Amino acid sequence: MRVGIIGIGMTAFRPSTPEYNWKELMFEAASRAYADAAINPREDVDSFITCAEDYYEGFGIFDEFVPDQLGAALRPTCTVSGDGLQGLANAYMQIQTGLIDVAVVEAHSKASDVVTLDGIIEHALDPIWNKPLGAHPFVVAGLEADAYLRGTRTSPKALAAVVAKNRRNGLRNPLAAYGAAVDADQAMQSEERFAPIRALDISNPADGCVVLVLASDRAAKKLHADPVWIRGIGWASDSPSLETRDWTAATYARIAADMAYRLAKVRRPATDIDFAEVDDRFSYKELQHLESLGLAKKGEAGTRVLRGDYDADGRFPVNVSGGSLGCGNVFEATGLHRAGEVALQLRGDAGVRQLDGVRVGVAQSWRFVPSATGAVAVLGAGP
Amino acid sequence: MTARISRWPGIELRAADLLEGKITQTRFRPDAKYAWSAGEAMSRFLEELQNGRFIARTCHKCQRILFPPRMFCEECFRPTDEWTFIHDTGTIETFSVSYLDTDAKRITEPILVGVVSLDGASPKMGMMHYFGEMTKEEIRIGMRVKAEWKPPTERRGSVLDIRYFRPLREGER
């Protein structure tokens, strides 16, 4: 059975949203998604999945507070404590069972509600083994960036090129919070934070909500929808231990991609896929992820970004949305945003940033520091 | 099975062992502070509490008066329509007599807590709060009650701007 995306709803991503609470933000994204799919959630949706981590929300049992603003009161709902792409995988599987025809996936960030965001991220470190050291949690990204640059002989200039590209791409995305005409020199000269990571290599937090509506091919036909198909999806987690993980490659992303490619019958990802939206919450992550997804050879992503291959008008556009560097770090909504962006491109609805003639795109997520967890979705245009 | 064993092998831990550091342990206090945006509906609701009144939202489709106010109707999944004030009197829907305080300490004078359906809102719309000026023998489901507000200068835009709900007095509305 094929499963497709028939509705896309996103709020704008913004550094803060003081006038709305997170429920009102979710209502906006859900309303947009249902209008896009031309469905009534009270009648047409069989299952609702939200993606959230209680520590980011600041209260327990987040899923209890979900139904009203999603149209899910007295309906089957559940929460995946993970990134939005992991929620997408769950919705995909629910539909594959044949029990569910139409499923909704939601993910959001209200990072501006968190006063001590660094403290919350720090709380994800192993409490006995790593946390007593008291290091800032982004040190983990610094360690990995250092290993990646050395292990692949990638120039720090490549990181600056990622920053400049994605911040500029953000200028062409009306939803992006941090679009800016930043050039590579500026990125290279920004303050050192977690060497080799500099201030501009780090995405800034943003608020926002993404809701996608999924349907089986039969339900999509009944609803007169023109779906973007989920051709393959996969997810994986590396060992949480900081001492045993690969550091140079994102092994979780490679395994997740293998799973998604197998389902999608993608044998040569570098030629079968037209463009990608990959996690770039630290600039090095974009390059590391591209290599782990088989979209660039090991050590080549850096030279290719410097050559302009990953520009919106390059040979293989990457993060045309602006990515997290341009749009903002929307935490658990990061992967779902990327899936939505790939779907918009495949539908031809990406506005001024629309790519020409794209048929297959990949969205990839990572669950942020200190995790080694990620998911990959391969999406394809109809019929 | 446990009932038959009077003495377990090993050495029992005492609270003092923990305090004296005889036990290997890791302590960490997370730096977790939040400042939630109340949003459009709750902000107006909290503001009106300072004025000593309850505000609700109406949904023209299902014809309900929604309290606490919300910008969307969960039944109809549509934006709500208008602001409207409701009364600070109501009826006890359900209550509990709590003999433990928030620290789970046993208390002799029990706390009366419950849910009040408020007059002017649709059925089953109201708030959970404390009850006062009544005993555990007097409280009952269906009892008519009224909000006992703090003086205006002490109100902070919190549900605690109401001290408790007390019995409605004769001739009062």
Coordinates of C-alpha atoms in Angstrom, one line a residue:
Chain A
M1 CA 0.0 0.0 0.0
R2 CA 1.3 3.5 -0.8
V3 CA 1.2 6.3 1.7
G4 CA 1.2 9.9 0.7
I5 CA 1.3 13.4 2.1
I6 CA -2.0 15.2 1.2
G7 CA -1.9 18.2 3.5
I8 CA 0.9 20.6 4.6
G9 CA 0.5 23.2 7.3
M10 CA 3.2 25.4 8.8
T11 CA 3.3 28.5 10.9
A12 CA 6.1 31.0 10.4
F13 CA 9.2 30.3 12.3
R14 CA 10.1 33.1 14.7
P15 CA 12.6 33.8 17.5
S16 CA 9.7 34.2 19.9
T17 CA 5.9 34.1 19.8
P18 CA 4.7 36.0 22.9
E19 CA 1.1 36.6 21.6
Y20 CA 0.3 32.9 21.2
N21 CA 0.6 29.9 23.5
W22 CA 1.8 26.6 22.0
K23 CA -1.8 25.4 21.6
E24 CA -2.8 28.4 19.6
L25 CA 0.4 27.9 17.4
M26 CA -0.7 24.3 16.9
F27 CA -4.2 25.3 16.0
E28 CA -2.8 27.6 13.3
A29 CA -0.6 25.0 11.7
A30 CA -3.4 22.3 11.9
S31 CA -5.9 24.7 10.4
R32 CA -3.5 25.3 7.5
A33 CA -2.9 21.6 7.0
Y34 CA -6.6 20.7 7.0
A35 CA -7.4 23.5 4.6
D36 CA -4.6 22.4 2.3
A37 CA -5.9 18.8 2.3
A38 CA -9.5 20.0 2.1
I39 CA -10.5 17.8 5.0
N40 CA -12.5 18.1 8.2
P41 CA -10.4 16.6 11.1
R42 CA -13.5 15.8 13.1
E43 CA -14.7 13.4 10.4
D44 CA -11.9 12.5 8.0
V45 CA -8.9 11.7 10.2
D46 CA -8.5 8.3 11.9
S47 CA -5.3 8.9 14.0
F48 CA -3.3 11.8 15.3
I49 CA 0.4 11.6 16.2
T50 CA 2.3 14.4 18.0
C51 CA 6.0 14.5 18.5
A52 CA 7.3 16.1 21.7
E53 CA 9.7 15.9 24.6
D54 CA 8.2 16.9 28.0
Y55 CA 11.4 18.6 29.0
Y56 CA 11.2 21.0 26.1
E57 CA 7.5 21.7 26.9
G58 CA 8.1 22.2 30.6
F59 CA 5.2 20.0 31.9
G60 CA 4.6 16.3 32.1
I61 CA 2.4 14.0 30.0
F62 CA 2.4 16.4 27.1
D63 CA 0.1 14.2 25.0
E64 CA -2.8 14.9 27.5
F65 CA -2.9 18.5 26.3
V66 CA -3.0 17.8 22.6
P67 CA -6.4 16.9 21.3
D68 CA -8.4 20.1 21.4
Q69 CA -6.3 22.3 19.1
L70 CA -5.7 19.4 16.7
G71 CA -9.3 18.4 16.2
A72 CA -8.5 15.2 18.0
A73 CA -10.8 15.3 21.0
L74 CA -12.2 11.8 21.8
R75 CA -10.2 10.3 18.9
P76 CA -7.1 8.0 18.8
T77 CA -4.0 10.1 19.6
C78 CA -0.5 9.3 20.8
T79 CA 2.8 11.1 21.2
V80 CA 6.2 10.0 19.9
S81 CA 8.9 11.3 22.1
G82 CA 11.2 12.1 19.2
D83 CA 11.7 14.1 16.1
G84 CA 8.9 14.8 13.7
L85 CA 10.3 12.3 11.1
Q86 CA 10.0 9.6 13.7
G87 CA 6.3 10.6 14.0
L88 CA 6.0 10.4 10.2
A89 CA 7.4 6.9 10.3
N90 CA 4.8 5.9 12.9
A91 CA 1.9 7.4 10.9
Y92 CA 3.3 5.6 7.7
M93 CA 3.2 2.3 9.6
Q94 CA -0.2 2.9 11.1
I95 CA -1.6 3.4 7.6
Q96 CA 0.3 0.4 6.3
T97 CA -1.6 -1.8 8.9
G98 CA -4.8 -1.1 7.0
L99 CA -6.5 0.0 10.2
I100 CA -6.0 3.7 9.5
D101 CA -6.8 5.5 6.3
V102 CA -5.9 9.1 7.2
A103 CA -3.3 10.1 9.9
V104 CA -2.1 13.5 11.1
V105 CA 1.4 14.1 12.3
E106 CA 2.3 17.2 14.4
A107 CA 5.5 18.6 15.7
H108 CA 6.3 22.0 17.1
S109 CA 8.8 24.2 19.1
K110 CA 7.9 26.8 21.6
A111 CA 11.6 27.2 22.6
S112 CA 10.9 30.8 23.6
D113 CA 8.9 29.4 26.6
V114 CA 12.1 27.8 27.9
V115 CA 14.1 30.3 30.0
T116 CA 17.1 27.9 30.5
L117 CA 17.3 26.2 27.1
D118 CA 21.0 25.2 27.7
G119 CA 20.1 23.7 31.0
I120 CA 17.4 21.5 29.4
I121 CA 19.8 20.3 26.7
E122 CA 22.4 19.6 29.4
H123 CA 19.9 17.5 31.2
A124 CA 20.1 15.0 28.3
L125 CA 23.7 14.1 29.1
D126 CA 24.4 10.9 31.0
P127 CA 23.9 11.8 34.7
I128 CA 26.7 9.7 36.2
W129 CA 29.2 9.5 33.4
N130 CA 29.3 12.8 31.6
K131 CA 27.2 15.4 33.3
P132 CA 29.3 15.8 36.5
L133 CA 32.0 17.3 34.2
G134 CA 29.8 20.3 33.9
A135 CA 30.7 21.0 30.2
H136 CA 28.3 22.9 28.0
P137 CA 26.3 20.3 26.0
F138 CA 27.3 21.8 22.7
V139 CA 30.9 20.6 23.5
V140 CA 29.6 17.3 22.1
A141 CA 29.0 19.0 18.8
G142 CA 32.5 20.6 19.0
L143 CA 34.1 17.1 19.5
E144 CA 32.2 15.7 16.6
A145 CA 33.0 18.7 14.3
D146 CA 36.7 18.4 15.1
A147 CA 36.7 14.7 14.4
Y148 CA 34.7 15.2 11.2
L149 CA 37.0 18.0 9.8
R150 CA 40.2 16.0 10.6
G151 CA 38.8 12.6 9.5
T152 CA 37.6 13.9 6.2
R153 CA 40.2 16.6 5.6
T154 CA 37.5 19.1 5.3
S155 CA 38.4 22.8 5.4
P156 CA 36.8 25.0 8.0
K157 CA 36.0 27.3 5.0
A158 CA 33.4 24.7 4.0
L159 CA 31.5 25.2 7.3
A160 CA 31.4 29.0 6.6
A161 CA 30.1 28.2 3.1
V162 CA 27.3 26.2 4.6
V163 CA 26.4 29.0 6.9
A164 CA 26.4 31.6 4.1
K165 CA 24.4 29.4 1.8
N166 CA 21.7 28.5 4.3
R167 CA 21.3 32.0 5.8
R168 CA 20.9 33.4 2.3
N169 CA 18.4 30.7 1.3
G170 CA 16.4 31.8 4.3
L171 CA 15.9 35.2 2.7
R172 CA 13.9 33.5 0.0
N173 CA 11.7 31.6 2.5
P174 CA 9.0 33.8 4.0
L175 CA 8.6 31.4 6.9
A176 CA 12.3 31.6 7.9
A177 CA 13.3 33.3 11.1
Y178 CA 17.0 33.9 10.4
G179 CA 17.4 34.6 6.7
A180 CA 20.4 37.0 6.3
A181 CA 23.0 38.1 3.8
V182 CA 25.8 36.5 5.8
D183 CA 29.0 35.9 3.8
A184 CA 31.6 33.2 4.5
D185 CA 34.1 35.6 5.8
Q186 CA 31.7 36.8 8.5
A187 CA 31.1 33.2 9.5
M188 CA 34.8 32.5 9.6
Q189 CA 35.4 35.6 11.8
S190 CA 32.5 35.0 14.2
E191 CA 33.3 34.3 17.8
E192 CA 34.8 30.9 18.6
R193 CA 32.4 28.8 20.7
F194 CA 33.2 25.1 20.7
A195 CA 36.2 24.9 18.4
P196 CA 36.1 24.4 15.5
I197 CA 32.5 25.6 15.9
R198 CA 32.0 29.4 15.8
A199 CA 29.0 31.4 16.8
L200 CA 27.5 31.5 13.3
D201 CA 27.9 27.8 12.8
I202 CA 25.2 27.2 15.4
S203 CA 21.5 27.5 14.5
N204 CA 19.4 29.8 16.7
P205 CA 16.2 28.6 18.5
A206 CA 12.9 29.4 16.9
D207 CA 9.2 28.8 17.6
G208 CA 7.0 27.2 15.0
C209 CA 4.6 24.3 14.3
V210 CA 4.3 21.8 11.4
V211 CA 1.3 19.6 10.7
L212 CA 1.2 17.0 7.8
V213 CA -1.8 15.0 6.7
L214 CA -1.1 11.5 5.4
A215 CA -3.4 9.1 3.6
S216 CA -3.4 5.7 2.0
D217 CA -3.6 5.7 -1.8
R218 CA -7.2 4.6 -1.6
A219 CA -8.2 7.4 0.9
A220 CA -6.2 9.9 -1.1
K221 CA -8.3 9.0 -4.2
K222 CA -11.5 9.3 -2.2
L223 CA -10.5 12.7 -1.0
H224 CA -9.5 13.9 -4.5
A225 CA -6.0 14.6 -3.3
D226 CA -2.8 14.7 -5.3
P227 CA -0.3 13.2 -2.9
V228 CA 3.4 13.4 -2.5
W229 CA 4.3 9.8 -1.9
I230 CA 6.4 8.6 1.0
R231 CA 8.6 6.1 -1.0
G232 CA 10.7 5.1 1.9
I233 CA 11.4 5.9 5.5
G234 CA 13.9 4.7 8.1
W235 CA 15.3 5.6 11.5
A236 CA 18.2 4.4 13.7
S237 CA 20.0 5.3 16.9
D238 CA 23.7 4.8 17.6
S239 CA 24.9 3.9 21.1
P240 CA 24.4 6.9 23.4
S241 CA 27.9 6.5 24.7
L242 CA 30.1 9.5 23.7
E243 CA 33.1 7.2 24.0
T244 CA 32.2 4.6 21.4
R245 CA 30.4 6.4 18.6
D246 CA 32.0 6.9 15.3
W247 CA 32.4 10.8 15.5
T248 CA 33.5 11.2 11.9
A249 CA 30.5 9.7 10.2
A250 CA 26.8 9.9 11.3
T251 CA 26.3 6.2 11.4
Y252 CA 22.6 6.6 12.5
A253 CA 21.9 8.6 9.4
R254 CA 23.6 5.9 7.2
I255 CA 21.5 3.1 8.7
A256 CA 18.3 5.1 8.5
A257 CA 19.1 6.0 4.9
D258 CA 19.8 2.4 4.0
M259 CA 16.4 1.4 5.4
A260 CA 14.6 4.3 3.6
Y261 CA 16.4 3.6 0.3
R262 CA 15.7 -0.1 0.4
L263 CA 11.9 0.6 0.8
A264 CA 12.1 3.3 -2.0
K265 CA 14.2 1.1 -4.2
V266 CA 16.8 3.8 -4.5
R267 CA 20.1 2.1 -5.5
R268 CA 22.3 5.0 -6.4
P269 CA 21.1 7.8 -4.1
A270 CA 23.6 10.4 -5.5
T271 CA 21.9 10.1 -9.0
D272 CA 18.4 8.9 -8.1
I273 CA 17.7 11.8 -5.7
D274 CA 17.3 15.4 -7.0
F275 CA 17.7 17.5 -3.9
A276 CA 17.9 17.2 -0.1
E277 CA 16.8 18.8 3.1
V278 CA 19.2 17.6 5.8
D279 CA 19.8 18.5 9.4
D280 CA 22.2 21.5 9.7
R281 CA 21.7 22.6 13.3
F282 CA 25.5 22.9 13.4
S283 CA 27.0 23.8 10.0
Y284 CA 29.3 20.7 9.9
K285 CA 26.2 18.5 10.3
E286 CA 25.0 19.3 6.8
L287 CA 28.2 18.0 5.3
Q288 CA 28.5 15.0 7.6
H289 CA 24.9 14.0 6.9
L290 CA 25.2 14.4 3.1
E291 CA 28.2 12.0 3.2
S292 CA 26.4 9.5 5.5
L293 CA 23.3 9.5 3.3
G294 CA 25.5 8.5 0.3
L295 CA 24.8 11.8 -1.4
A296 CA 28.5 12.8 -1.4
K297 CA 31.6 10.6 -1.1
K298 CA 33.5 10.8 2.2
G299 CA 35.4 14.0 2.4
E300 CA 33.8 15.4 -0.7
A301 CA 30.8 17.4 0.8
G302 CA 33.1 20.2 1.9
T303 CA 34.7 20.7 -1.6
R304 CA 31.3 20.5 -3.2
V305 CA 29.7 23.1 -1.0
L306 CA 32.7 25.4 -1.7
R307 CA 32.2 24.7 -5.4
G308 CA 28.5 25.8 -5.2
D309 CA 27.0 22.4 -5.9
Y310 CA 24.6 22.7 -3.0
D311 CA 23.3 26.1 -3.9
A312 CA 19.7 26.5 -4.9
D313 CA 20.9 26.7 -8.5
G314 CA 23.7 24.2 -8.0
R315 CA 23.9 20.6 -9.2
F316 CA 22.4 19.2 -6.1
P317 CA 20.4 21.8 -4.1
V318 CA 20.7 21.2 -0.3
N319 CA 18.6 23.0 2.3
V320 CA 16.9 25.4 -0.2
S321 CA 14.4 26.1 2.7
G322 CA 17.3 27.8 4.6
G323 CA 17.7 24.8 6.8
S324 CA 17.9 25.2 10.5
L325 CA 20.6 27.9 10.1
G326 CA 18.2 30.0 8.1
C327 CA 14.8 29.0 9.5
G328 CA 15.9 28.5 13.1
N329 CA 16.2 25.4 15.3
V330 CA 12.7 24.2 15.9
F331 CA 13.8 21.2 17.9
E332 CA 11.4 18.2 17.5
A333 CA 9.7 19.9 14.5
T334 CA 13.0 20.0 12.6
G335 CA 12.5 16.8 10.6
L336 CA 8.8 17.3 9.9
H337 CA 9.5 20.8 8.6
R338 CA 12.0 19.3 6.2
A339 CA 9.6 16.7 5.0
G340 CA 7.0 19.4 4.5
E341 CA 9.6 21.5 2.5
V342 CA 10.5 18.5 0.3
A343 CA 6.8 17.9 -0.3
L344 CA 6.2 21.5 -1.2
Q345 CA 9.1 21.4 -3.8
L346 CA 7.7 18.1 -5.3
R347 CA 4.2 19.7 -5.6
G348 CA 5.7 22.8 -7.2
D349 CA 4.4 24.9 -4.4
A350 CA 7.7 26.3 -3.1
G351 CA 7.2 29.8 -4.3
V352 CA 10.3 31.9 -5.2
R353 CA 12.6 29.1 -4.1
Q354 CA 10.9 26.4 -6.4
L355 CA 13.4 24.1 -8.0
D356 CA 13.0 23.1 -11.6
G357 CA 12.0 19.5 -12.6
V358 CA 12.5 17.8 -9.2
R359 CA 10.9 14.3 -8.9
V360 CA 12.5 12.7 -5.8
G361 CA 13.8 14.4 -2.7
V362 CA 15.1 13.3 0.7
A363 CA 14.4 14.7 4.2
Q364 CA 16.7 13.8 7.0
S365 CA 16.6 14.6 10.7
W366 CA 18.8 14.3 13.7
R367 CA 17.6 14.5 17.3
F368 CA 20.2 17.2 18.3
V369 CA 22.9 17.0 20.9
P370 CA 23.8 14.8 22.6
S371 CA 21.9 12.2 20.6
A372 CA 23.1 10.0 17.8
T373 CA 19.5 9.3 16.5
G374 CA 18.2 10.2 13.1
A375 CA 15.5 9.5 10.5
V376 CA 15.3 9.7 6.7
A377 CA 12.3 10.0 4.4
V378 CA 12.4 9.6 0.6
L379 CA 9.6 11.5 -1.0
G380 CA 8.5 11.3 -4.6
A381 CA 6.1 13.3 -6.8
G382 CA 3.0 11.6 -8.1
P383 CA 1.2 9.9 -9.8
Chain B
M1 CA 5.6 -14.2 50.1
T2 CA 7.1 -11.0 51.5
A3 CA 4.7 -11.3 54.5
R4 CA 6.4 -14.5 55.5
I5 CA 9.9 -13.1 55.5
S6 CA 10.5 -11.1 58.7
R7 CA 14.2 -10.5 58.2
W8 CA 15.9 -9.8 54.8
P9 CA 19.6 -10.5 54.3
G10 CA 22.0 -7.6 54.1
I11 CA 22.2 -4.3 55.9
E12 CA 19.3 -1.9 55.9
L13 CA 19.9 1.6 54.7
R14 CA 19.1 4.5 57.0
A15 CA 18.4 8.1 55.9
A16 CA 21.5 9.1 57.9
D17 CA 23.7 6.9 55.6
L18 CA 22.6 9.0 52.6
L19 CA 23.1 12.3 54.4
E20 CA 26.5 11.3 55.7
G21 CA 27.6 10.4 52.2
K22 CA 28.2 6.7 53.0
I23 CA 26.2 5.7 49.9
T24 CA 27.6 6.3 46.4
Q25 CA 25.2 8.7 44.7
T26 CA 25.1 11.4 42.1
R27 CA 23.1 14.5 42.7
F28 CA 22.1 17.0 40.0
R29 CA 19.6 19.8 40.1
P30 CA 18.5 20.5 36.5
D31 CA 18.5 24.1 35.4
A32 CA 14.9 24.0 34.1
K33 CA 13.1 27.3 34.1
Y34 CA 10.1 28.1 31.9
A35 CA 8.0 31.2 31.2
W36 CA 5.0 30.0 29.2
S37 CA 3.2 32.5 27.0
A38 CA -0.4 32.3 28.3
G39 CA -1.7 33.1 24.8
E40 CA -4.6 35.1 23.5
A41 CA -7.4 33.4 25.4
M42 CA -5.8 32.8 28.7
S43 CA -4.1 36.2 28.8
R44 CA -7.5 37.9 28.6
F45 CA -8.9 35.4 31.2
L46 CA -6.1 36.2 33.7
E47 CA -6.5 39.9 33.1
E48 CA -10.2 39.7 33.9
L49 CA -9.5 37.8 37.1
Q50 CA -7.8 40.9 38.3
N51 CA -11.1 42.7 37.6
G52 CA -12.9 40.1 39.7
R53 CA -14.9 38.5 36.8
F54 CA -14.9 35.4 34.6
I55 CA -14.7 35.7 30.8
A56 CA -15.6 33.0 28.3
R57 CA -15.7 32.6 24.5
T58 CA -18.7 31.6 22.4
C59 CA -18.8 29.2 19.5
H60 CA -21.6 30.2 17.0
K61 CA -21.6 26.7 15.4
C62 CA -22.3 24.5 18.5
Q63 CA -23.8 27.4 20.4
R64 CA -21.7 26.7 23.4
I65 CA -20.2 29.2 25.8
L66 CA -16.7 27.9 26.4
F67 CA -15.0 28.3 29.8
P68 CA -12.1 28.6 30.4
P69 CA -12.0 30.7 27.2
R70 CA -10.1 29.3 24.2
M71 CA -9.6 30.6 20.7
F72 CA -10.7 27.4 19.0
C73 CA -13.7 25.1 19.6
E74 CA -12.5 21.5 20.2
E75 CA -15.9 20.1 19.1
C76 CA -16.2 22.0 15.9
F77 CA -12.5 22.6 15.2
R78 CA -13.1 26.2 14.2
P79 CA -12.1 29.6 15.7
T80 CA -14.4 30.8 18.5
D81 CA -16.4 33.9 17.9
E82 CA -17.0 36.4 20.8
W83 CA -16.0 37.2 24.3
T84 CA -18.7 37.1 26.9
F85 CA -18.7 37.4 30.7
I86 CA -20.2 34.7 32.8
H87 CA -21.2 34.6 36.5
D88 CA -19.0 33.8 39.5
T89 CA -21.7 31.6 41.0
G90 CA -22.2 27.9 40.2
T91 CA -22.9 24.4 41.2
I92 CA -20.5 21.7 42.7
E93 CA -20.2 18.9 40.1
T94 CA -17.8 16.7 42.1
F95 CA -15.6 17.1 45.2
S96 CA -13.1 15.3 47.3
V97 CA -12.1 15.7 50.9
S98 CA -8.3 15.5 51.1
Y99 CA -6.6 14.4 54.3
L100 CA -3.2 14.8 52.8
D101 CA -1.6 18.2 51.9
T102 CA 0.6 18.8 48.8
D103 CA 3.6 17.3 50.7
A104 CA 1.5 14.2 51.4
K105 CA 1.5 15.1 55.1
R106 CA -1.5 14.0 57.0
I107 CA -3.7 16.9 58.1
T108 CA -6.4 17.0 60.7
E109 CA -8.5 19.7 59.0
P110 CA -9.1 18.3 55.6
I111 CA -8.9 20.4 52.4
L112 CA -12.1 20.5 50.4
V113 CA -11.4 20.6 46.6
G114 CA -13.7 20.1 43.6
V115 CA -15.1 21.2 40.3
V116 CA -17.7 23.9 40.0
S117 CA -19.9 24.4 36.9
L118 CA -20.3 28.1 36.5
D119 CA -23.6 29.9 35.8
G120 CA -23.7 31.4 32.3
A121 CA -21.3 28.9 30.7
S122 CA -22.4 25.8 28.9
P123 CA -23.0 22.6 31.0
K124 CA -19.8 21.0 32.3
M125 CA -17.8 24.2 31.9
G126 CA -16.3 25.7 35.0
M127 CA -13.2 25.4 37.2
M128 CA -11.5 23.3 39.8
H129 CA -10.9 25.1 43.1
Y130 CA -11.0 24.9 46.9
F131 CA -14.1 25.2 49.0
G132 CA -14.4 27.3 52.1
E133 CA -16.9 28.4 54.8
M134 CA -18.4 24.9 54.8
T135 CA -17.5 21.6 56.6
K136 CA -16.9 18.2 55.1
E137 CA -20.3 17.2 56.5
E138 CA -22.0 20.1 54.7
I139 CA -20.4 19.9 51.2
R140 CA -22.5 18.0 48.6
I141 CA -22.8 17.6 44.9
G142 CA -25.3 20.1 43.5
M143 CA -24.5 22.7 46.2
R144 CA -24.8 26.3 45.0
V145 CA -21.5 28.2 45.5
K146 CA -20.0 31.6 44.8
A147 CA -16.3 32.7 44.3
E148 CA -14.7 34.4 47.3
W149 CA -12.3 36.9 45.7
K150 CA -9.2 38.4 47.2
P151 CA -9.3 42.2 47.6
P152 CA -8.4 43.9 44.3
T153 CA -5.0 45.1 45.5
E154 CA -4.0 41.5 46.2
R155 CA -5.0 40.0 42.8
R156 CA -2.2 39.0 40.5
G157 CA -3.9 37.6 37.5
S158 CA -3.9 34.0 38.8
V159 CA -6.5 31.4 39.6
L160 CA -5.5 32.1 43.2
D161 CA -7.1 35.6 42.9
I162 CA -10.1 33.5 44.1
R163 CA -9.6 32.3 47.6
Y164 CA -12.2 29.5 47.3
F165 CA -15.8 28.9 46.5
R166 CA -18.2 29.3 49.5
P167 CA -21.9 28.5 49.9
L168 CA -24.2 30.9 48.1
R169 CA -26.0 33.0 50.7
E170 CA -29.7 33.6 50.7
G171 CA -30.9 36.3 48.4
E172 CA -27.4 36.4 46.8
R173 CA -26.8 36.0 43.1

